[in-house]
XYZ file of C-alpha atoms in Angstrom:
600
model
C -0.426 0.119 -0.104
C 1.538 3.017 -1.327
C 1.890 6.451 1.830
C -0.635 9.298 1.509
C 1.658 12.501 0.220
C 2.176 14.980 3.068
C 0.682 17.982 2.610
C 2.976 21.153 2.816
C 0.570 23.193 4.239
C -0.336 20.285 7.275
C 2.694 18.709 8.852
C 5.492 22.095 8.381
C 5.843 25.660 7.310
C 5.586 26.319 3.485
C 9.150 28.452 2.868
C 8.177 32.089 1.656
C 8.790 33.186 -1.771
C 12.126 35.045 -2.155
C 11.603 38.389 -4.242
C 14.350 39.806 -6.017
C 14.476 43.283 -6.754
C 17.125 43.714 -9.860
C 17.287 47.114 -9.870
C 17.521 48.159 -6.402
C 21.304 48.634 -5.331
C 21.805 46.569 -1.517
C 23.947 48.625 0.479
C 27.772 46.744 -0.033
C 29.776 49.888 1.087
C 31.931 49.316 4.589
C 29.927 49.824 8.162
C 30.820 52.645 9.579
C 34.600 52.815 11.620
C 32.898 55.196 14.160
C 29.935 52.705 13.973
C 28.295 50.851 17.274
C 28.063 47.539 16.998
C 24.412 46.837 17.199
C 24.082 49.425 14.409
C 25.485 47.574 11.098
C 24.229 49.642 7.834
C 26.969 49.376 5.196
C 27.436 52.616 2.752
C 25.319 53.066 0.104
C 25.942 54.035 -3.850
C 23.081 57.230 -3.360
C 24.853 60.222 -4.843
C 24.326 61.868 -1.491
C 27.819 63.938 -2.104
C 26.096 66.293 -5.455
C 24.067 68.251 -2.620
C 25.136 70.510 0.352
C 24.457 71.078 3.918
C 22.173 74.476 3.806
C 24.778 75.271 6.179
C 27.284 75.695 3.648
C 24.768 77.708 0.942
C 23.513 80.432 3.851
C 23.913 81.867 7.137
C 21.718 81.460 9.466
C 23.487 84.463 12.125
C 21.878 83.556 15.601
C 23.280 81.703 18.247
C 21.694 82.709 21.742
C 18.604 82.218 20.113
C 15.079 81.931 22.589
C 12.314 79.662 20.893
C 13.116 76.491 22.565
C 12.004 77.808 25.783
C 8.037 79.486 23.913
C 5.191 78.468 23.693
C 2.347 78.911 21.668
C -0.700 79.484 23.976
C -2.620 81.273 21.184
C -3.755 80.574 17.562
C -2.014 82.718 14.721
C -2.971 84.384 11.856
C -4.000 81.573 9.206
C -3.922 82.744 6.007
C -5.675 79.669 3.559
C -4.070 80.049 0.299
C -5.776 77.029 -1.727
C -7.067 79.639 -4.100
C -3.422 81.313 -5.531
C -1.024 78.852 -4.321
C -3.227 75.810 -3.779
C -5.199 76.302 -6.999
C -2.023 76.733 -9.200
C -0.727 73.346 -8.306
C -3.880 71.686 -9.217
C -3.861 69.865 -13.149
C -6.854 70.884 -13.423
C -7.201 73.976 -11.700
C -10.560 75.655 -10.170
C -13.137 76.774 -12.452
C -14.994 80.181 -11.082
C -17.987 77.921 -9.418
C -15.639 75.810 -7.549
C -13.618 78.337 -5.917
C -16.749 80.273 -5.153
C -17.373 77.149 -2.887
C -14.093 77.020 -1.693
C -14.659 80.599 -0.685
C -17.666 79.962 0.452
C -16.023 77.008 2.878
C -13.316 79.147 3.775
C -15.715 81.878 5.278
C -17.261 79.946 7.250
C -14.627 77.657 8.716
C -14.120 81.516 10.418
C -10.654 82.021 7.984
C -10.131 86.396 8.311
C -7.809 87.211 5.335
C -8.116 84.831 2.555
C -5.812 85.049 -0.603
C -7.917 84.197 -3.348
C -5.815 84.110 -6.193
C -2.899 86.019 -9.058
C -5.801 88.100 -10.846
C -2.731 88.696 -13.660
C -1.622 85.552 -14.778
C -4.527 83.824 -15.954
C -8.705 85.791 -17.029
C -9.963 83.014 -14.789
C -8.518 84.474 -11.671
C -9.181 87.525 -13.231
C -12.794 86.986 -13.737
C -13.006 85.086 -10.184
C -11.969 88.048 -7.848
C -14.340 90.486 -10.162
C -17.204 87.791 -9.442
C -16.218 88.097 -5.854
C -16.105 91.918 -6.259
C -19.814 92.031 -7.713
C -21.879 90.243 -5.947
C -20.535 91.744 -2.640
C -19.473 88.027 -1.610
C -16.994 89.521 1.076
C -17.706 89.583 4.814
C -17.350 92.978 6.526
C -14.498 91.547 8.650
C -12.921 90.138 5.982
C -10.187 90.903 3.539
C -8.893 88.977 0.770
C -5.522 88.595 -0.955
C -4.820 88.788 -4.349
C -1.103 87.968 -5.672
C 1.357 90.134 -7.527
C 5.116 88.774 -8.865
C 7.645 92.768 -9.284
C 6.409 93.600 -12.789
C 4.519 96.598 -13.811
C 2.254 95.809 -15.975
C 1.265 92.932 -14.088
C 0.707 95.484 -10.863
C -1.586 97.598 -12.688
C -3.104 93.871 -13.828
C -3.783 93.561 -10.317
C -5.017 96.668 -8.894
C -7.602 97.048 -11.480
C -8.829 93.987 -9.749
C -9.362 94.550 -6.962
C -11.093 97.918 -7.689
C -14.234 97.984 -5.897
C -13.462 95.945 -2.605
C -13.759 97.389 0.847
C -10.136 96.490 1.490
C -7.293 94.206 0.173
C -3.543 92.903 0.478
C -1.504 93.352 -2.119
C 1.473 90.433 -2.241
C 4.101 91.665 -4.323
C 6.883 88.331 -4.258
C 10.826 88.742 -6.609
C 12.980 86.199 -5.751
C 16.082 86.723 -4.271
C 18.247 83.622 -3.468
C 21.403 83.614 -4.632
C 20.119 80.962 -7.178
C 17.499 82.475 -8.468
C 19.253 85.302 -8.429
C 21.327 84.236 -10.675
C 19.327 81.732 -12.777
C 15.856 83.244 -12.561
C 16.323 86.698 -13.278
C 20.160 87.274 -14.389
C 19.801 90.428 -11.532
C 22.625 91.054 -9.432
C 21.970 92.185 -5.158
C 21.672 96.093 -6.365
C 19.454 95.460 -9.406
C 17.137 92.774 -7.344
C 16.410 95.464 -4.702
C 15.981 98.230 -7.400
C 13.565 95.941 -9.263
C 11.848 95.339 -5.671
C 11.704 99.199 -4.830
C 10.587 100.349 -7.901
C 7.171 97.740 -7.720
C 6.988 98.436 -4.125
C 6.781 102.209 -5.202
C 4.072 101.831 -8.254
C 1.807 99.758 -5.540
C 2.021 103.044 -2.777
C 0.887 105.357 -6.334
C -2.140 102.858 -7.496
C -3.106 102.374 -4.142
C -4.079 106.259 -3.223
C -5.691 106.559 -6.530
C -8.136 103.989 -5.259
C -9.970 106.134 -2.104
C -12.502 103.903 -1.782
C -10.238 100.605 -1.484
C -8.208 100.300 1.993
C -5.846 98.343 0.409
C -2.400 96.512 2.595
C 0.624 95.640 1.825
C 2.207 92.325 1.880
C 6.288 91.103 0.460
C 7.200 87.874 -0.393
C 11.106 87.708 -0.275
C 11.607 84.658 -2.421
C 12.966 81.427 -1.464
C 13.950 83.326 1.860
C 15.431 80.372 3.785
C 18.619 79.937 0.698
C 18.793 84.531 1.129
C 21.186 85.903 2.657
C 20.148 87.234 5.972
C 22.013 90.898 6.605
C 19.779 91.437 1.575
C 16.476 90.458 3.357
C 16.726 92.828 6.404
C 17.528 95.162 3.325
C 14.847 94.527 1.255
C 12.508 94.320 4.343
C 13.068 97.349 5.974
C 13.668 99.583 2.737
C 9.664 98.761 2.129
C 8.183 99.150 5.432
C 10.072 102.569 4.971
C 8.437 102.595 1.463
C 5.038 101.699 2.435
C 5.127 103.304 5.831
C 4.100 101.211 7.588
C 2.360 101.864 11.274
C 0.960 100.088 13.997
C -1.971 100.942 12.628
C -1.325 100.050 9.006
C 0.818 97.297 9.373
C 2.511 96.030 6.404
C 3.338 91.603 5.975
C 6.588 90.187 5.546
C 6.032 86.926 4.562
C 9.275 84.524 5.103
C 8.398 81.002 2.461
C 10.107 78.179 2.765
C 9.686 77.807 -1.049
C 11.656 74.978 -1.269
C 12.449 73.611 2.507
C 16.185 72.233 3.132
C 16.871 71.768 6.345
C 15.515 70.896 9.955
C 13.125 72.947 11.429
C 15.256 74.603 13.722
C 17.184 76.392 11.432
C 13.841 78.335 9.846
C 13.373 78.715 13.688
C 16.886 80.486 13.305
C 16.439 82.429 10.631
C 12.616 83.490 11.653
C 14.008 84.631 15.029
C 16.587 86.613 14.099
C 14.353 88.287 11.368
C 11.455 89.164 14.847
C 14.789 91.023 16.389
C 16.354 92.428 13.411
C 12.942 94.415 11.231
C 12.919 97.835 11.921
C 9.304 99.058 13.032
C 8.492 95.453 14.100
C 5.717 96.465 16.241
C 4.177 98.253 12.675
C 5.461 94.908 10.693
C 3.327 90.852 11.148
C 5.473 89.211 10.038
C 4.441 85.260 8.734
C 5.608 82.688 7.176
C 5.180 80.630 4.502
C 6.729 77.090 5.037
C 6.529 74.072 2.024
C 7.100 70.137 2.427
C 9.869 69.075 0.382
C 11.063 67.773 3.358
C 8.318 66.354 5.407
C 7.964 68.903 7.848
C 6.115 72.047 7.311
C 3.644 70.892 9.942
C 6.727 71.599 12.407
C 8.678 74.879 10.334
C 4.743 76.465 10.666
C 5.304 75.694 14.299
C 8.680 76.433 15.639
C 8.586 79.430 13.153
C 5.291 80.319 15.356
C 7.433 79.982 17.803
C 10.882 82.396 17.339
C 8.304 84.702 16.872
C 5.533 84.783 12.969
C 2.666 85.704 13.896
C 0.644 85.067 10.513
C 0.624 81.443 8.801
C -0.337 81.004 5.069
C -0.728 77.437 3.863
C -3.826 74.969 2.824
C -6.439 72.658 3.938
C -4.966 69.366 3.667
C -1.756 70.416 2.284
C -2.048 71.113 -0.803
C 0.164 72.222 -3.183
C 3.521 72.266 -5.798
C 5.654 69.491 -4.868
C 4.707 68.028 -2.077
C 1.901 70.684 -1.066
C 1.978 73.503 1.519
C 1.562 73.394 5.091
C -1.377 72.039 6.363
C -3.724 73.974 7.610
C -5.889 71.305 9.221
C -2.579 69.393 10.876
C -1.752 72.243 12.074
C -5.129 74.247 14.201
C -5.790 70.924 14.846
C -2.700 70.530 17.047
C -3.225 73.696 18.733
C -7.177 72.145 19.963
C -5.101 68.934 20.579
C -3.308 71.208 22.921
C -5.689 72.778 25.173
C -5.829 76.073 22.814
C -8.703 77.620 20.036
C -7.305 77.159 16.623
C -10.520 80.074 15.875
C -11.575 77.659 13.124
C -14.115 75.863 12.860
C -13.746 72.326 12.145
C -16.908 70.344 13.651
C -17.751 69.257 10.855
C -14.497 67.299 9.062
C -16.121 65.258 6.741
C -18.128 67.993 4.267
C -14.548 69.845 4.560
C -13.294 67.232 3.586
C -15.863 65.788 1.187
C -15.696 70.613 -0.244
C -12.279 69.892 -0.787
C -11.920 67.487 -2.613
C -14.584 68.284 -4.940
C -12.802 71.285 -5.637
C -9.086 70.907 -5.444
C -9.876 67.256 -7.297
C -7.977 65.283 -5.388
C -8.490 62.734 -2.626
C -8.039 62.920 0.692
C -6.070 60.300 2.505
C -7.878 58.670 4.837
C -3.940 58.512 7.168
C -4.043 61.980 6.655
C -3.962 63.365 10.071
C -7.389 63.888 12.168
C -9.290 64.043 8.914
C -7.959 61.157 6.968
C -11.322 58.302 7.043
C -8.829 55.507 8.854
C -7.008 58.002 11.591
C -8.879 57.328 14.855
C -9.979 53.856 13.444
C -7.687 51.316 15.485
C -7.284 47.807 14.242
C -4.404 46.599 16.653
C -5.161 44.069 19.248
C -3.662 46.068 22.178
C -4.352 49.344 20.641
C -8.596 48.124 20.802
C -8.537 47.013 24.189
C -6.730 50.674 25.435
C -8.818 52.141 23.885
C -12.415 50.522 25.319
C -11.405 50.844 28.677
C -10.445 54.394 27.917
C -14.759 54.395 26.418
C -15.407 52.939 29.600
C -13.779 54.351 32.383
C -15.204 58.519 30.858
C -19.219 55.844 30.389
C -18.479 55.851 34.926
C -17.134 59.280 35.366
C -17.438 63.151 34.242
C -13.284 63.454 33.623
C -13.867 67.403 31.752
C -10.496 66.440 30.552
C -10.222 64.509 27.332
C -8.441 61.376 28.060
C -8.417 57.805 26.119
C -5.092 56.184 25.331
C -4.528 56.313 20.916
C -7.125 58.507 20.213
C -5.250 62.352 21.295
C -8.997 64.020 20.215
C -12.231 63.241 20.910
C -13.813 62.493 17.408
C -17.480 64.058 18.287
C -14.982 66.966 17.804
C -15.525 66.697 14.706
C -18.592 65.611 13.926
C -17.538 61.594 13.581
C -18.926 59.394 15.135
C -17.534 56.139 17.540
C -18.765 53.390 15.122
C -15.015 53.389 13.245
C -12.781 53.856 16.008
C -12.677 50.055 16.485
C -12.197 47.889 14.031
C -11.815 44.408 13.291
C -8.929 41.912 11.114
C -6.771 39.799 11.894
C -4.311 41.978 14.007
C -7.201 42.913 15.998
C -8.148 41.277 19.805
C -10.687 40.692 22.698
C -10.736 43.954 23.652
C -11.710 45.417 19.907
C -14.251 42.059 19.513
C -15.938 43.081 23.043
C -16.055 46.555 22.487
C -17.787 46.241 18.695
C -20.589 43.822 20.281
C -21.328 46.225 23.382
C -21.438 49.084 21.115
C -23.486 47.969 18.376
C -25.365 44.709 19.468
C -25.579 44.734 22.921
C -23.929 41.216 23.986
C -21.281 42.122 26.877
C -19.143 39.330 26.777
C -17.698 38.144 29.997
C -13.865 38.423 30.113
C -12.318 34.810 29.878
C -15.399 34.426 26.762
C -14.198 37.465 24.779
C -10.990 35.398 24.221
C -12.670 32.199 23.191
C -14.631 34.302 20.950
C -11.596 35.763 19.424
C -10.488 32.777 17.999
C -13.801 32.044 16.030
C -12.889 35.591 14.826
C -9.093 35.179 14.052
C -10.018 31.879 12.391
C -12.635 33.739 10.098
C -10.507 36.383 9.384
C -7.246 34.589 8.596
C -8.709 32.604 6.370
C -10.469 35.808 4.511
C -7.876 38.174 4.574
C -10.277 40.398 4.776
C -12.267 43.012 7.863
C -15.017 41.817 9.846
C -17.470 44.618 9.922
C -19.985 44.350 13.243
C -23.033 42.959 11.239
C -20.254 39.534 10.613
C -19.117 39.683 14.289
C -23.367 38.869 15.278
C -23.505 36.486 12.286
C -19.829 34.967 13.434
C -21.041 35.134 17.233
C -24.898 34.201 16.732
C -23.270 30.842 14.995
C -20.983 29.794 17.110
C -23.018 30.099 20.417
C -26.320 30.646 20.551
C -27.268 28.444 17.028
C -26.267 25.522 19.559
C -27.852 26.078 22.244
C -31.277 26.004 19.956
C -29.855 23.295 17.835
C -27.487 20.532 17.861
C -26.858 17.177 19.838
C -28.311 17.646 22.271
C -32.359 20.025 21.937
C -35.464 20.690 24.427
C -37.994 20.265 22.657
C -39.909 21.248 26.186
C -39.651 22.085 29.559
C -40.624 23.904 32.294
C -39.946 24.733 36.104
C -42.098 25.990 39.402
C -40.879 26.064 43.306
C -42.044 24.373 45.593
C -42.450 25.939 49.342
C -38.687 24.805 50.449
C -38.086 27.228 47.885
C -36.093 24.452 45.935
C -36.304 24.484 42.863
C -37.573 21.183 40.388
C -37.257 21.902 35.723
C -39.118 19.189 33.595
C -38.637 18.193 30.254
C -38.239 16.656 27.669
C -34.322 15.578 25.976
C -34.008 15.058 21.931
C -29.774 13.395 22.448
C -29.181 12.338 19.257
C -32.082 9.514 17.932
C -33.662 9.117 21.434
C -35.820 10.918 22.753
C -37.525 11.665 27.113
C -38.574 13.233 30.273
C -36.413 14.508 32.445
C -36.400 16.074 35.605
C -33.873 17.843 38.196
C -33.675 19.601 41.287
C -31.473 22.355 42.479
C -31.142 25.661 44.052
C -31.903 27.784 41.211
C -34.085 26.899 38.013
C -30.034 26.699 36.187
C -29.136 24.533 38.401
C -32.458 22.158 38.592
C -31.522 22.502 34.706
C -28.183 21.162 35.541
C -29.608 17.900 37.202
C -32.138 17.127 34.598
C -29.177 16.774 32.186
C -27.922 14.489 34.682
C -30.812 12.463 34.831
C -30.199 11.808 30.801
C -26.782 11.008 31.297
C -24.882 14.375 30.185
C -22.657 15.338 32.958
C -22.355 19.448 33.508
C -20.861 21.908 35.865
C -22.186 25.311 35.221
C -18.415 27.379 35.963
C -18.885 31.109 35.397
C -22.747 32.672 34.441
C -23.794 35.848 33.800
C -26.451 38.096 31.959
C -27.910 41.136 31.306
C -31.058 43.153 29.235
C -28.692 44.081 25.720
C -30.607 47.608 25.785
C -32.279 49.732 27.912
C -36.368 48.968 28.867
C -39.068 46.343 29.293
C -39.031 43.819 26.615
C -35.546 44.123 25.473
C -33.766 40.824 25.095
C -31.253 39.525 27.915
C -27.708 37.340 26.642
C -26.849 34.714 29.042
C -23.889 33.328 29.392
C -22.783 30.211 30.656
C -18.798 28.483 31.470
C -19.509 24.710 31.324
C -17.442 21.261 32.260
C -19.768 19.423 29.897
C -18.857 15.049 29.769
C -16.857 12.410 32.325
C -13.554 14.083 29.832
C -14.316 17.116 31.644
C -13.959 19.588 28.974
C -14.895 23.152 28.943
C -17.500 25.146 26.174
C -18.930 28.836 26.128
C -22.187 29.442 25.688
C -24.346 31.395 25.352
C -28.652 31.986 24.664
C -30.419 35.358 23.861
C -34.385 35.461 24.948
C -36.683 38.273 26.610
C -37.275 35.802 29.102
C -33.920 36.402 30.897
C -34.826 32.315 32.453
C -35.130 31.075 28.772
C -31.652 32.532 27.975
C -29.604 31.401 30.608
C -31.169 27.542 29.725
C -30.426 27.801 25.940
C -26.880 29.790 27.414
C -26.101 25.562 29.505
C -27.681 24.394 26.217
C -25.390 25.929 24.529
C -22.090 24.891 25.451
C -22.970 21.283 25.920
C -23.496 20.948 22.577
C -20.604 22.703 22.053
C -18.350 20.008 24.191
C -20.314 17.670 21.918
């Protein structure tokens, strides 16, 4: 007789496939001589030598920094640039209806200064500014900003666009960093200074020619982070004087991290240096405009505010060229999570996200901070258990402060429900499974039963590779524990119980065990005890080791669920069972019967 073939999956582990990546060059250089014994990383073949440190490219003169000791205790002035900087980064720039929807959203959220476009760049942008003028769409407490390069004809076109507005900020920019001066403009420092001064003087003349519009000025030395500090000060202080800035009519000096080049502390040092040395400081609003090329735009903005910045430009959800502008949603909700009023309303984050996705025609990633679909969701068993315990603790008392593990803010603050906080897949544990059964179906599993059911769920999710929804969990619970109480090898076809004057309970029943059916009875100190004695009379030994029951909802007629852990048969097999019925007694009897059938 030949032997049966051995199943590799049943008798030995299947070796993992070896994946080869022919275009990836595994580092094969030497381990640095000064590397500790626990770090065996090797030198790579990446051409890092082609790049220079930020410290080799620009002077950072600040050495006695004070920003590390500062705290952010109030929100800066937030200025969304979605309609200009964000829009110019879109594959399909917004038309007037989409721009208007975005503008209305920004106003509704509470932004008081909004950059609305680059009116000299396109007819669409110009027409949108005129649309806002013609429809009287700008509220009395909102100031719009329009953007212009330092070119006479484009400045003129920009001023044409804002005629008829009650107030506006005209935002002048020009490249000032050495590489941009040499490569883009082909001009010296002196020539750039003359360019900026001539443009600023033209803006001043045009503003005076529009007496019906209150116009203030903003200046951005483009690529501030790579511009010599003395040159930036020279330009900014010159414009502060030329525009005759005063505390009641301040100028905005906006210092952009146009392309991130260094760690955020370097930007903070640069901002603090400017904060200390700008002339007429009380007549200057120090603004920042971080991008996210190194992935540290949020940190740059926060450290810049610590260093003296009063105004932050960015976009909702970080839209913008390359890796995007700094994310105003992230920044504001970071303050919210620290107990600081963000001064902007995010109480319906899903509506905000839907609107921005519609206008930008770009999705917000599911893991985006605060706003993504999955950011308040835990799949991991340890996380789920901690969150579940946090909610249970809050339910027991009136905590003033939010303290739920793994949830930095209350999802309800953003208009989110708790429905999707815990979701179950093969990575999940007993705490999360128990939480979903309790919150969705009123089933509160006893602690030891959670581990038992968790194994069933783990098997199902491992087999499917899919998430188990609350509906899936209920169906698994029902099939695993409730069905065996109603349909199994041992069936209770009829039963009754009574109590004699001495307090002893009697349980009379008809049981079908396999093909055999008979009448049995038992007595005990309660109905469940009496039922186990009736089972013993039928030849089925049962000890109830743990028992609990509860109503699934409040109010009369609420279904009850009972749970029983039993030792069954001569071999003492331990099994959990559950029963559900509007009668607590019936649910209890079904729970014991479920355990019996599961052990059989």
